[in-house]
């Protein structure tokens, strides 16, 4: 069964850091462009970052210089290292591919609050 499982979210103060993880089924991960998306309350899901199988990365302007996407091919895992978090980063974070799979994971909640 193809699946995506996100973890690592939590509550953090402004300026803090978190690392998110996403374990994908091998059939999804192999050769794919892996990406992170997020959805804040009352807003549409938006692109955050992506990494191709060749290592090319892309970031939304709002997270450039603060977030880093990486992958571990042996573990079929995609990471999102987030630093200098601010209130606008509060959202449910999802991983998927580009183009995205029809079935999304449950996501992981990131809350930035003082």
C-alpha positions as a printed Julia matrix, in Angstrom:
114×3 Matrix{Float64}:
  0.0    0.0    0.0
  1.42   3.33  -1.03
  1.6    5.78   1.81
  3.21   8.88   3.23
  3.71   9.26   6.99
  4.74  12.59   8.46
  6.07  13.2   11.97
  8.1   15.62  14.03
  5.7   18.49  14.49
  5.09  20.22  17.79
  4.83  23.52  19.58
  7.75  25.92  19.51
  8.42  29.53  20.41
  9.22  32.13  17.76
 12.82  31.76  16.67
 12.83  28.06  17.47
 13.62  25.05  15.3
 12.01  21.74  14.37
 12.82  18.82  12.12
  9.99  17.13  10.26
 10.27  13.64   8.8
  8.29  11.87   6.12
  8.59   8.17   5.41
  7.3    7.21   1.99
  6.57   3.87   0.44
  9.49   2.84  -1.78
  7.25   2.91  -4.84
  6.46   6.57  -4.13
  9.94   7.67  -3.13
 12.02   6.04  -5.85
 12.99   8.61  -8.48
 10.41  11.12  -7.28
 10.59  14.82  -6.62
  9.74  14.88  -2.92
  8.1   17.97  -1.52
  6.7   19.54   1.61
  3.45  21.47   1.65
  1.59  23.19   4.45
 -1.92  24.33   5.2
 -2.63  27.04   7.74
 -6.08  27.44   9.31
 -8.51  28.96   6.83
 -5.96  28.94   4.01
 -5.24  26.8    1.0
 -2.5   24.22   1.01
  0.73  25.74  -0.27
  4.09  24.56  -1.52
  7.02  24.83   0.92
 10.02  23.02  -0.53
 11.03  20.25  -2.92
 14.03  18.11  -3.71
 14.57  16.12  -6.87
 16.21  12.72  -7.06
 19.29  14.52  -8.4
 19.43  16.85  -5.4
 17.97  19.97  -6.95
 16.04  21.94  -4.36
 13.4   24.62  -4.53
 11.84  26.73  -1.78
  8.93  29.06  -1.32
 10.1   32.64  -0.89
  8.68  32.77   2.61
 10.97  29.99   3.87
 14.16  30.56   1.89
 17.19  30.69   4.14
 15.26  29.24   7.07
 14.12  25.79   5.9
 16.19  22.98   4.39
 14.82  19.91   2.64
 16.88  16.74   2.49
 16.35  13.06   1.8
 17.72   9.72   2.93
 17.34   7.31   0.05
 18.13   4.24   2.15
 15.25   5.09   4.51
 12.89   6.52   1.87
 12.66   9.51   4.17
 12.37  13.2    3.44
 13.26  15.77   6.08
 12.42  19.4    6.56
 14.73  21.27   8.91
 13.04  24.47  10.01
 14.72  27.29  11.89
 13.88  30.87  12.84
 10.25  29.84  13.0
  7.64  32.58  13.18
  3.9   32.74  13.76
  3.19  32.53  10.02
  4.79  29.08   9.92
  1.96  27.64  12.02
  0.26  25.02   9.86
 -0.23  21.34   9.23
  2.73  20.14   7.19
  2.38  17.4    4.59
  4.82  15.67   2.33
  4.03  14.43  -1.12
  5.58  14.31  -4.55
  5.54  16.65  -7.52
  3.18  16.02  -9.18
  1.43  14.94  -6.02
 -0.01  11.55  -5.2
 -3.8   11.43  -4.94
 -3.67  10.15  -1.35
 -2.18  12.47   1.27
 -0.8   11.53   4.67
 -2.27  12.77   7.92
  0.23  15.61   8.17
  2.02  16.88  11.25
  1.02  20.0   13.16
  3.53  22.79  13.71
  2.48  25.53  16.11
  4.58  28.6   16.72
  3.43  30.51  19.76
  4.83  32.5   22.63
